[in-house]
Amino acid sequence: MTQTTDALQRATDRPSVTAVPDAHRASRPSAATIDEAGRAALDRPVVPLRHPLRWVAAAVVLVVLLDFVQTLFTNEQWGWPAVGKWLFSPAVLTGLQLTLVATASSAVISFAGGIVVAIARLSRNPVLSGLAWGYVWLFRSVPLILVLVFLYNLGSLYPTIGIGIPFGPQLEVPTADVLGDLAIGVIGLSLSEIAYASEIVRAGVLAVDHGQHEAAQALGLPRRRQFVRVILPQALRSIVPAFVNQIVGLLKASSLLFYVSLLDLFGVVQNLSSTYPTDVIPLLVVATIWYLVLTSAVSVVQYYVERWTARGSVRALPPTPFQRVRGAFRRPGGTGRRPDVGAATRVVTATAPTTNDGEADR
């Protein structure tokens, strides 16, 4: 009898096991409550965050810009009629053509030479690596104008140039017959740009994940094919933006060809300014307009080249500017309404408590 009384007492003192889940379930909000709260949150208007300082700064910049635009049309010293006269003059177009030829030739040569010098710097051969490092060090240290002037006077140092066996027979030709003014300009620009392009290519190659090198080696590809088919295409994503920036700098650096007797765009403008001193400002405006046009064209080409090299690295290519404009006009209703995410949100909030209750029951 005593044992029965003690057992009843222990059973009375023991806490209820099923009371905790029931109390926990009772304290949780029901699915209907969460659904009502989610619907109320969706119906609540969204108040954007205010940025008064941003609007003040935009207003100040806009006022300054409008003042500058006003001076462009009210100040007669700009000489817009003379700008229209010189913009498509034969002399200016001839100088523009020379600028394009020198820049394009130097860009192609510098990119190809940059790849060669970058491969040499990455080579395990100490001779090739050391010579490539010395080349980059030399031409990054010497100003471009000094390289151009030095090449222009190369005939005084070497009246003839040739190739052959050292201290043996040589095939020589007069230096003046080989190095014309345009050749000197292209060679000088290319020698300096190769040094910078090689560092851009080397940085792009080093940016490729090392696992890509190992995968190419595991496939048994020759080293040349590994670089051409696997490494270089992936490195182009890093190379293209930096190298196009170098092309823009090369385009502006071509104005130094004037100092080696080449009448590029800047050289023509300088000569015309000395002949027509009253049109100095309009001629400078003409040169500025053409440099802006050329730089903008290079930027457009850069965008499409970057888009092309991004294939395989992104799920969807970014839309082109024309596609963005066309998509804006094709938008249904043209109102730009936000998509209705209320239904999906209500489904998620309605199913979430059921799942949690099932976990609590377990």
Short mmCIF file of C-alpha atoms in Angstrom, two decimals, residues 184-309:
data_model
loop_
_atom_site.label_atom_id
_atom_site.label_comp_id
_atom_site.label_asym_id
_atom_site.label_seq_id
_atom_site.Cartn_x
_atom_site.Cartn_y
_atom_site.Cartn_z
CA ILE A 184 59.61 56.42 -87.12
CA GLY A 185 56.34 57.52 -85.54
CA VAL A 186 54.79 54.05 -85.57
CA ILE A 187 57.97 52.39 -84.28
CA GLY A 188 58.38 54.94 -81.50
CA LEU A 189 54.76 54.62 -80.37
CA SER A 190 54.90 50.84 -80.58
CA LEU A 191 58.14 50.47 -78.62
CA SER A 192 56.72 52.43 -75.70
CA GLU A 193 53.27 50.82 -75.80
CA ILE A 194 54.65 47.27 -75.95
CA ALA A 195 56.17 47.76 -72.51
CA TYR A 196 52.80 48.74 -71.02
CA ALA A 197 50.81 46.19 -73.02
CA SER A 198 53.06 43.38 -71.83
CA GLU A 199 52.32 44.21 -68.21
CA ILE A 200 48.58 44.28 -68.99
CA VAL A 201 48.76 40.87 -70.68
CA ARG A 202 50.89 39.42 -67.89
CA ALA A 203 48.43 40.65 -65.27
CA GLY A 204 45.54 39.12 -67.23
CA VAL A 205 47.31 35.76 -67.51
CA LEU A 206 48.12 35.74 -63.80
CA ALA A 207 44.47 36.52 -63.03
CA VAL A 208 43.33 33.21 -64.59
CA ASP A 209 42.62 30.61 -61.93
CA HIS A 210 45.45 28.12 -61.50
CA GLY A 211 42.96 25.28 -61.81
CA GLN A 212 42.51 26.18 -65.48
CA HIS A 213 46.23 25.60 -66.04
CA GLU A 214 46.02 22.24 -64.28
CA ALA A 215 42.94 21.21 -66.26
CA ALA A 216 44.64 22.09 -69.56
CA GLN A 217 47.70 20.09 -68.54
CA ALA A 218 45.52 17.16 -67.49
CA LEU A 219 43.99 17.10 -70.98
CA GLY A 220 47.45 16.66 -72.43
CA LEU A 221 47.38 19.85 -74.49
CA PRO A 222 50.70 21.27 -75.70
CA ARG A 223 51.83 24.39 -73.89
CA ARG A 224 51.22 26.60 -76.93
CA ARG A 225 47.68 25.27 -77.32
CA GLN A 226 47.07 25.65 -73.59
CA PHE A 227 47.90 29.34 -73.84
CA VAL A 228 46.03 30.05 -77.09
CA ARG A 229 42.87 28.02 -76.45
CA VAL A 230 42.46 28.02 -72.66
CA ILE A 231 44.45 30.73 -70.87
CA LEU A 232 44.38 33.70 -73.26
CA PRO A 233 40.59 33.65 -73.93
CA GLN A 234 39.92 33.81 -70.19
CA ALA A 235 42.61 36.42 -69.64
CA LEU A 236 41.00 38.68 -72.25
CA ARG A 237 38.24 39.55 -69.78
CA SER A 238 40.87 41.32 -67.69
CA ILE A 239 43.05 42.49 -70.57
CA VAL A 240 40.46 44.23 -72.75
CA PRO A 241 39.41 47.10 -70.41
CA ALA A 242 42.99 48.00 -69.48
CA PHE A 243 44.31 47.69 -73.03
CA VAL A 244 41.51 49.81 -74.51
CA ASN A 245 42.42 52.44 -71.94
CA GLN A 246 45.96 52.24 -73.32
CA ILE A 247 44.62 52.71 -76.84
CA VAL A 248 42.86 55.89 -75.73
CA GLY A 249 46.15 57.08 -74.25
CA LEU A 250 47.92 56.08 -77.46
CA LEU A 251 45.43 58.10 -79.49
CA LYS A 252 46.24 61.19 -77.47
CA ALA A 253 49.97 60.43 -77.45
CA SER A 254 49.94 60.44 -81.25
CA SER A 255 49.85 64.24 -81.02
CA LEU A 256 53.57 64.04 -80.19
CA LEU A 257 54.25 62.96 -83.79
CA PHE A 258 54.16 66.66 -84.62
CA TYR A 259 57.63 66.95 -83.08
CA VAL A 260 59.08 64.49 -85.62
CA SER A 261 57.72 66.38 -88.64
CA LEU A 262 54.52 64.36 -88.97
CA LEU A 263 51.41 66.45 -89.60
CA ASP A 264 48.83 64.48 -87.71
CA LEU A 265 45.60 66.07 -86.47
CA PHE A 266 47.37 68.13 -83.82
CA GLY A 267 50.19 69.04 -86.20
CA VAL A 268 47.76 70.30 -88.84
CA VAL A 269 45.93 72.39 -86.24
CA GLN A 270 49.23 73.86 -85.07
CA ASN A 271 50.27 74.80 -88.61
CA LEU A 272 46.89 76.30 -89.43
CA SER A 273 46.95 78.29 -86.18
CA SER A 274 50.24 79.89 -87.16
CA THR A 275 48.84 80.70 -90.62
CA TYR A 276 45.46 81.95 -89.38
CA PRO A 277 46.14 83.48 -85.94
CA THR A 278 42.56 84.76 -85.64
CA ASP A 279 41.23 81.19 -85.74
CA VAL A 280 43.36 79.72 -82.97
CA ILE A 281 40.43 78.96 -80.64
CA PRO A 282 38.17 77.53 -83.38
CA LEU A 283 40.99 75.26 -84.59
CA LEU A 284 41.60 73.99 -81.06
CA VAL A 285 37.87 73.31 -80.76
CA VAL A 286 38.00 71.36 -84.03
CA ALA A 287 40.84 69.18 -82.70
CA THR A 288 38.94 68.66 -79.44
CA ILE A 289 35.79 67.57 -81.29
CA TRP A 290 37.65 65.04 -83.41
CA TYR A 291 39.51 63.58 -80.42
CA LEU A 292 36.17 63.25 -78.59
CA VAL A 293 34.66 61.47 -81.59
CA LEU A 294 37.58 59.04 -81.88
CA THR A 295 37.62 58.29 -78.16
CA SER A 296 33.85 57.69 -78.16
CA ALA A 297 34.19 55.30 -81.09
CA VAL A 298 36.89 53.36 -79.23
CA SER A 299 34.64 53.19 -76.15
CA VAL A 300 31.78 51.73 -78.22
CA VAL A 301 34.09 49.09 -79.66
CA GLN A 302 35.34 48.34 -76.14
CA TYR A 303 31.79 47.71 -74.91
CA TYR A 304 31.05 45.14 -77.60
CA VAL A 305 34.45 43.45 -77.24
CA GLU A 306 33.93 43.13 -73.47
CA ARG A 307 30.46 41.73 -74.13
CA TRP A 308 31.93 39.18 -76.53
CA THR A 309 34.69 38.08 -74.15
#
